[in-house]
XYZ file of C-alpha atoms in Angstrom:
103
model
C -5.150 18.875 -6.376
C -2.179 16.793 -5.306
C -0.933 13.477 -6.625
C -0.358 11.319 -3.555
C 2.155 8.470 -3.334
C 0.555 5.037 -3.638
C 0.994 2.531 -0.818
C 2.329 -0.707 -2.315
C 1.900 -4.251 -0.992
C 3.262 -5.621 1.382
C 3.062 -2.320 3.307
C 1.117 -3.096 6.528
C -0.876 0.127 6.146
C -2.979 -1.723 3.557
C -4.103 -4.177 6.267
C -5.470 -1.460 8.583
C -9.199 -1.287 9.225
C -10.554 1.934 7.759
C -12.770 4.208 9.840
C -16.121 5.612 8.690
C -16.253 9.105 7.242
C -18.050 11.020 10.001
C -18.211 14.483 8.419
C -17.876 15.625 4.824
C -15.665 18.612 5.518
C -13.040 20.427 3.427
C -10.386 17.863 4.395
C -12.476 14.936 3.104
C -13.414 16.823 -0.081
C -9.744 17.675 -0.702
C -8.747 14.049 -0.073
C -11.347 12.826 -2.607
C -10.057 15.345 -5.177
C -6.454 14.279 -4.515
C -7.434 10.618 -4.829
C -9.058 11.254 -8.212
C -5.965 13.102 -9.429
C -3.763 10.242 -8.171
C -5.991 7.609 -9.798
C -6.016 9.378 -13.180
C -2.239 9.855 -13.043
C -1.528 6.178 -12.242
C -3.628 5.443 -14.461
C -6.405 3.466 -12.817
C -10.188 3.227 -12.606
C -10.549 3.009 -8.823
C -8.705 3.922 -5.641
C -9.439 3.484 -1.924
C -8.256 6.007 0.653
C -6.114 3.373 2.401
C -4.105 3.082 -0.837
C -2.851 6.630 -0.252
C -2.301 6.069 3.470
C -5.638 7.392 4.761
C -7.586 4.777 6.771
C -11.033 6.131 5.843
C -13.983 4.326 4.245
C -13.706 6.418 1.095
C -13.152 5.343 -2.500
C -13.199 6.937 -5.928
C -13.891 5.356 -9.311
C -14.226 6.375 -12.931
C -15.124 3.597 -15.359
C -15.811 5.834 -18.356
C -14.159 4.944 -21.647
C -11.137 6.972 -22.741
C -13.063 8.693 -25.527
C -15.866 9.726 -23.181
C -15.799 12.621 -20.777
C -14.646 11.696 -17.308
C -17.411 10.634 -14.922
C -15.803 10.423 -11.469
C -17.764 8.932 -8.591
C -16.947 9.251 -4.886
C -18.236 6.727 -2.339
C -18.189 7.318 1.411
C -18.946 4.513 3.869
C -19.979 2.124 1.067
C -21.951 -1.035 1.814
C -22.947 -3.983 -0.362
C -26.691 -4.322 0.198
C -27.532 -6.774 -2.574
C -25.751 -8.914 -5.129
C -26.741 -10.482 -8.423
C -26.403 -14.157 -9.251
C -25.176 -13.133 -12.720
C -21.447 -13.591 -13.164
C -19.132 -11.606 -15.438
C -15.436 -12.034 -16.087
C -13.145 -9.046 -16.528
C -9.435 -8.497 -16.206
C -8.716 -6.641 -12.991
C -5.681 -5.061 -11.409
C -4.844 -3.051 -8.308
C -2.712 0.078 -8.113
C -1.224 -1.210 -4.834
C -0.100 -4.458 -6.518
C 1.700 -3.197 -9.642
C 1.982 -5.344 -12.769
C -0.386 -8.072 -11.527
C -3.671 -8.692 -13.329
C -6.207 -11.514 -13.116
C -9.665 -12.470 -14.360
C-alpha cells in the first residue's frame, strides 16, 4: 500500500465532480487500500478519493475506537436514501482542511 499526498483546500481539484465507479478492478481495489493507508497515517477516520486527487465516487472510513481492532469500510457510489430526524453534535474535521474543527 502507498501513502498518497492529500489535496489541501483551496486546490480546485476538490471542486471537481467525481465520476461513478464503473468496475471494481485491481486499480480500484489498490486505490481503496492506498486511501485506507493514507487515512490511518494522517490520522483520520474518513477519506474521499477526490482528497487524494482521484475524481471517483469512492470513500473509506474507520470509526472504530483506538483500543479496538480496525474496522475499515469502503463505499463505492454511495447514496443517502433516508435520514433521521434525530440530531447529534460531534466535533468534525477534514483532512483537506488542516487544523480546522467544528461542531
